[in-house]
GROMACS .gro file of C-alpha atoms in nm:
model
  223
    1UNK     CA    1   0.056   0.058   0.169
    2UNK     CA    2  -0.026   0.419   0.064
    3UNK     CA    3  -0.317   0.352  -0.207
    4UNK     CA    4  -0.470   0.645  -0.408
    5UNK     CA    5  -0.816   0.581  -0.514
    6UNK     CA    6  -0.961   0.746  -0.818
    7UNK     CA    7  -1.310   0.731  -0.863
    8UNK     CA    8  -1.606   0.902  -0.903
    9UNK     CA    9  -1.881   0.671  -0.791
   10UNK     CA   10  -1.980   0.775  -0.401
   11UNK     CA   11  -2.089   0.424  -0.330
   12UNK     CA   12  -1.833   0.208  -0.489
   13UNK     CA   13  -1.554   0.484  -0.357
   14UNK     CA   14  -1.691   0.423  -0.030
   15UNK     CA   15  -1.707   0.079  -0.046
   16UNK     CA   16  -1.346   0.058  -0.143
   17UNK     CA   17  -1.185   0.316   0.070
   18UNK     CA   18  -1.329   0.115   0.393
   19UNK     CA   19  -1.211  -0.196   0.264
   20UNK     CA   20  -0.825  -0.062   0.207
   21UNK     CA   21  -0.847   0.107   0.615
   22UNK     CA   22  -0.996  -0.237   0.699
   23UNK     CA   23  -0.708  -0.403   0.567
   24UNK     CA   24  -0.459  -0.171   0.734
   25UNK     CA   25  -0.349   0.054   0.406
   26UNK     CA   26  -0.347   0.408   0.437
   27UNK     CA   27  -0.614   0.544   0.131
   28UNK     CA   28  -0.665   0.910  -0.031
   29UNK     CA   29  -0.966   0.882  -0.230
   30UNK     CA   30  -0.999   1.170  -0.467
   31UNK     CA   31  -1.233   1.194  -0.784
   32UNK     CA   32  -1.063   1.353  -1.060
   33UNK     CA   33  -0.797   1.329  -1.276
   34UNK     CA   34  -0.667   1.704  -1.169
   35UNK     CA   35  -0.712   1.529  -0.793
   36UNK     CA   36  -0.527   1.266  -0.878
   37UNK     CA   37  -0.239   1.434  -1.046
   38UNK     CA   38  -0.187   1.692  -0.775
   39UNK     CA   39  -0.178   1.427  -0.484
   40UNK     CA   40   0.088   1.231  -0.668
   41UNK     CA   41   0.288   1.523  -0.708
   42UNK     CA   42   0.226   1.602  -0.276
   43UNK     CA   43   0.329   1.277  -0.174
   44UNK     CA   44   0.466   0.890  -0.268
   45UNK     CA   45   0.180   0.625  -0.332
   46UNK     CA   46   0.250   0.256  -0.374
   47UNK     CA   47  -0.052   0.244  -0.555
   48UNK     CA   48  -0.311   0.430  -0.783
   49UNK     CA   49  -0.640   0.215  -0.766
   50UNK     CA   50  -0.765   0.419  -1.105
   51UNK     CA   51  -1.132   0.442  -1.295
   52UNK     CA   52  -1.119   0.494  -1.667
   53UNK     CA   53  -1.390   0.679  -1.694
   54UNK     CA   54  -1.354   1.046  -1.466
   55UNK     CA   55  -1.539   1.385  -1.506
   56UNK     CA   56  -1.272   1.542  -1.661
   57UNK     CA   57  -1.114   1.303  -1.883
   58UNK     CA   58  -1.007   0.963  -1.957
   59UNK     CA   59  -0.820   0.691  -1.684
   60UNK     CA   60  -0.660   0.547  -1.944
   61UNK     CA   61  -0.495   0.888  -2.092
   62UNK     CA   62  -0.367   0.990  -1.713
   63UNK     CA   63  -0.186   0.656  -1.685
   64UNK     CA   64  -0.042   0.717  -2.074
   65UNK     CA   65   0.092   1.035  -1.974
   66UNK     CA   66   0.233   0.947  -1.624
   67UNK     CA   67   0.435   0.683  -1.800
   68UNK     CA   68   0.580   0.890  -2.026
   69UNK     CA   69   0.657   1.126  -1.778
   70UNK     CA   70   0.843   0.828  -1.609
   71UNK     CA   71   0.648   0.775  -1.301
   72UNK     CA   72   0.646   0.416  -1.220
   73UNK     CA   73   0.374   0.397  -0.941
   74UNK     CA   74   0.162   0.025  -0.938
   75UNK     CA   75  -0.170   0.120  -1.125
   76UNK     CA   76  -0.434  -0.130  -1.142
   77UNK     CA   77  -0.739  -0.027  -1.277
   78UNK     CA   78  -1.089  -0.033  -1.188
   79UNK     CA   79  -1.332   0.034  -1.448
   80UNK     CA   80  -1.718  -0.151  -1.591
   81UNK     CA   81  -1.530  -0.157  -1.929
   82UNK     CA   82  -1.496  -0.557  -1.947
   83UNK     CA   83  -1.417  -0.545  -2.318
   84UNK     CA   84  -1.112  -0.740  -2.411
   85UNK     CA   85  -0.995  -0.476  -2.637
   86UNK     CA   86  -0.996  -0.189  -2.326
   87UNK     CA   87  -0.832  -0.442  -2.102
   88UNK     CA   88  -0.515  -0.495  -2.337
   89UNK     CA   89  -0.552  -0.107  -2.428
   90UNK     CA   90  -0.530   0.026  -2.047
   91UNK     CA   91  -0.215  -0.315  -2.028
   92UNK     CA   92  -0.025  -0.166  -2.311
   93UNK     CA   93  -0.048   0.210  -2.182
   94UNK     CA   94   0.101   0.078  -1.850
   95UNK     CA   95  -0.136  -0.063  -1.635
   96UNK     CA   96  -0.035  -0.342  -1.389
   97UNK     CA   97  -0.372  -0.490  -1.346
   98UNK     CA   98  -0.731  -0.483  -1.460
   99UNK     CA   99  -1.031  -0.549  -1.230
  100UNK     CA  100  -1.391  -0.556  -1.369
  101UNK     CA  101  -1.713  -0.376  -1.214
  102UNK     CA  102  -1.874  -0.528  -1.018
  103UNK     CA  103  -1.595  -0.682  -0.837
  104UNK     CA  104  -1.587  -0.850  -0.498
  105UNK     CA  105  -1.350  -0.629  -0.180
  106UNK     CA  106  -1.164  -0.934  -0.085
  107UNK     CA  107  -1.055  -1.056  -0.438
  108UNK     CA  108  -0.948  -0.633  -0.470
  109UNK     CA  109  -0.737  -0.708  -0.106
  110UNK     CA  110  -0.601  -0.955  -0.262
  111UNK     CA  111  -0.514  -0.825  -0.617
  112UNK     CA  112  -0.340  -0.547  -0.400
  113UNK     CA  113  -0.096  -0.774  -0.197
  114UNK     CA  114   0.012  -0.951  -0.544
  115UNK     CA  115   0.102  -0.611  -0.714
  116UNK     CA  116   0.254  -0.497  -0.360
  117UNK     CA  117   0.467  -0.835  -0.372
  118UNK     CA  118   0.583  -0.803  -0.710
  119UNK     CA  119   0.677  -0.494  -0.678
  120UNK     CA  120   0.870  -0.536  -0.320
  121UNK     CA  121   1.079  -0.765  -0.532
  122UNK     CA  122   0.966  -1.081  -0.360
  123UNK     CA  123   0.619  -1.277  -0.491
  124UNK     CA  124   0.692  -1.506  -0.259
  125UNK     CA  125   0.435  -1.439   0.061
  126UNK     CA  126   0.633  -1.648   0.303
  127UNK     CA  127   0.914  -1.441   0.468
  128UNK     CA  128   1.148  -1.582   0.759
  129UNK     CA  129   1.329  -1.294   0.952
  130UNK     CA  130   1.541  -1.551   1.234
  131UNK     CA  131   1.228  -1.672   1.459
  132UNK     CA  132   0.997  -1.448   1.296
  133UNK     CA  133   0.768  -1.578   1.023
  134UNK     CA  134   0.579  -1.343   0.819
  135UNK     CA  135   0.289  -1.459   0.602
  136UNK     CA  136   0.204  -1.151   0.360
  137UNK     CA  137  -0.075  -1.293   0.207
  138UNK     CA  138  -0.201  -1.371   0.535
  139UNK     CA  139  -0.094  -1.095   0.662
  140UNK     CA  140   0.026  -1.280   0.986
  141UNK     CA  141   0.320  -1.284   1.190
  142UNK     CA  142   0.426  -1.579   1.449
  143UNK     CA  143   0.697  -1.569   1.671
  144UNK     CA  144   0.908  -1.876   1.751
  145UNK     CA  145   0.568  -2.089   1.579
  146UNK     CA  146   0.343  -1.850   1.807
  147UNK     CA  147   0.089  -1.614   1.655
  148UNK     CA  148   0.185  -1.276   1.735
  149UNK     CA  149  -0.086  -1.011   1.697
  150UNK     CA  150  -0.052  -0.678   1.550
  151UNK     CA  151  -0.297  -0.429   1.538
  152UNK     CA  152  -0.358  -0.269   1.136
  153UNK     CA  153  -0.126  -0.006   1.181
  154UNK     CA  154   0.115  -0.187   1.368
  155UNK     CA  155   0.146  -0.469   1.087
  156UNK     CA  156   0.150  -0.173   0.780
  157UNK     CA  157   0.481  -0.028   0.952
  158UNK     CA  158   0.631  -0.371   0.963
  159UNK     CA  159   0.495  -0.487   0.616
  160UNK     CA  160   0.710  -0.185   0.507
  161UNK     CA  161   1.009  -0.304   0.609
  162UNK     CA  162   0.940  -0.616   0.549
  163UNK     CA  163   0.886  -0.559   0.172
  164UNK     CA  164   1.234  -0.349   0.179
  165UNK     CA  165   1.430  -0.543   0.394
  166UNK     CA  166   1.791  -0.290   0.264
  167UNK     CA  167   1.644   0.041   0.276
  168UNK     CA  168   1.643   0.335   0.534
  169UNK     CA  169   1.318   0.470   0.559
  170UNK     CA  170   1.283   0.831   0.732
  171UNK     CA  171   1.051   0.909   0.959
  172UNK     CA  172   0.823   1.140   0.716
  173UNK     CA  173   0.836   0.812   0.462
  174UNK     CA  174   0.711   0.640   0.737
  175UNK     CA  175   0.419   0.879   0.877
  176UNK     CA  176   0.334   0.897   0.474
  177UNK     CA  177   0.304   0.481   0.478
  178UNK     CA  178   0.045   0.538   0.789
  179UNK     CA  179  -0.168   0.864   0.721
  180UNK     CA  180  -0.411   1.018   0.470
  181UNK     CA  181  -0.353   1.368   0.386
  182UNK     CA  182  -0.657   1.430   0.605
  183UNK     CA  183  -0.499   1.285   0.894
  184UNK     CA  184  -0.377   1.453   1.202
  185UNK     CA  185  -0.009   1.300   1.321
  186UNK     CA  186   0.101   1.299   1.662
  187UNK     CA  187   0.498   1.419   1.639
  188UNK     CA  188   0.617   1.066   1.827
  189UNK     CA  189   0.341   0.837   1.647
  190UNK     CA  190   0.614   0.645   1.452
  191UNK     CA  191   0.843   0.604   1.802
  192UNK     CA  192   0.541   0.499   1.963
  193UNK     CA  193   0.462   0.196   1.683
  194UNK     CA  194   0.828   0.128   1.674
  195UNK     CA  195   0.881   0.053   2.030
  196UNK     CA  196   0.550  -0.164   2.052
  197UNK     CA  197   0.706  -0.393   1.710
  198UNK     CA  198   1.009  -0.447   1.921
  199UNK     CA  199   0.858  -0.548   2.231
  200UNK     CA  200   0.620  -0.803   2.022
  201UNK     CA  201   0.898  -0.899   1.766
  202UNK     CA  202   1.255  -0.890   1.962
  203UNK     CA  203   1.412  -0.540   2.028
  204UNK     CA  204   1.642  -0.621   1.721
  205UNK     CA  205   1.393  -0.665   1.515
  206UNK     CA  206   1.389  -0.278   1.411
  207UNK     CA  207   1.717  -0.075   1.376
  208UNK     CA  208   1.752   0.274   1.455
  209UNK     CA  209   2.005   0.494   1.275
  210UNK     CA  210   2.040   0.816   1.495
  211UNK     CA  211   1.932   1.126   1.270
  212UNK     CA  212   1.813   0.931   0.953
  213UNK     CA  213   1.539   0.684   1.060
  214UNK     CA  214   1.469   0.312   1.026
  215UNK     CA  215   1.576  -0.017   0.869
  216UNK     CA  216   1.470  -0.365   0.921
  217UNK     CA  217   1.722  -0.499   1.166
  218UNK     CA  218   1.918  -0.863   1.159
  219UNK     CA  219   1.726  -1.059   1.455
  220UNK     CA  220   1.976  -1.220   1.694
  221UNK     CA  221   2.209  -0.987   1.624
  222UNK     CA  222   2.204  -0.835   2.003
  223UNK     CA  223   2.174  -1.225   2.161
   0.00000   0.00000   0.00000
């Protein structure tokens, strides 16, 4: 996933940027509100990771207003507010989840998954593409019941179309999954991770529609 993290603290943003590249996301960490806004207006996130409390205004005010202004991004929020009143208040104003200070990085991983599963349309973890079995909890693939391994990037490309198993996803949706703004992008980088997903997962695994991009393909199809 593409995860924008907004937060001021230097340690705790550091902490939790790592822990998103560890897990194989693609995070923008920026630490105000006027940062924020501007990077959702550059580019499509599949998650705000947001702190209530910024240097130049309120969390919980940003989300308010980027609801009303229709944008439906996942938000959860992070914040050291643990009263039950600011938990329903940042709920009501369109948060999708609330996580506590201090929190512990692998309950946040897997906070993250859940909102990126409900959102995808499927809660369900467990996904069976023909011999391939996807765990996305787990975030494991086997192949005919063997493990297959996938390096981080390799298994964010295919957790993309996994998650939207119907939609054509361009190229430049697809570098956006896999980079930072920061990041420098080799011009064949997707080609390259597409053609090592087919040779681990079945060259059918990943359809190619000349001049448009990518969609998750029906395996067996070319047997």
């Amino acid at each position: 996933m593409r995860i924008l993290l907004v937060e001021d603290d230097p340690v705790l943003g550091t902490a939790v940027r790592d822990q998103l590249v560890a897990d194989g996301h693609c995070a923008d960490w920026v630490t105000r509100l006027d940062e924020a806004g501007a990077a959702l207006h550059a580019a499509a996130f599949e998650l705000v990771l947001l702190d209530l409390m910024l240097p130049d205004g309120r969390g919980a005010d940003f989300l308010k207003q980027l609801r009303s202004a229709g944008d439906v991004t996942p938000v959860m929020v992070l914040t050291a507010r643990d009263q039950i009143s600011d938990r329903i208040a940042a709920l009501d104003v369109g948060a999708d989840d609330y996580l506590v200070k201090p929190f512990d990085l692998f309950e946040l991983s897997a906070r993250i998954r859940a909102v990126g599963r409900r959102y995808a349309g499927n809660p369900n973890p467990l996904v069976t593409l023909g011999e391939i079995e996807v765990d996305l909890a787990a975030r494991s693939v086997r192949r005919a019941g063997r493990v297959v391994a996938l390096t981080a990037r390799e298994w964010s490309l295919f957790e993309a179309f996994v998650q939207r198993p119907h939609q054509l996803m361009s190229k430049p949706q697809l570098e956006e999954r896999l980079y930072s703004f920061d990041a420098e992008v080799e011009s064949n980088t997707i080609e390259v991770y597409i053609a090592r997903l087919r040779k681990k997962l079945g060259a059918d695994m990943i359809e190619t529609v000349r001049g448009m991009g990518y969609r998750l393909g029906t395996p067996g199809a070319g047997a």
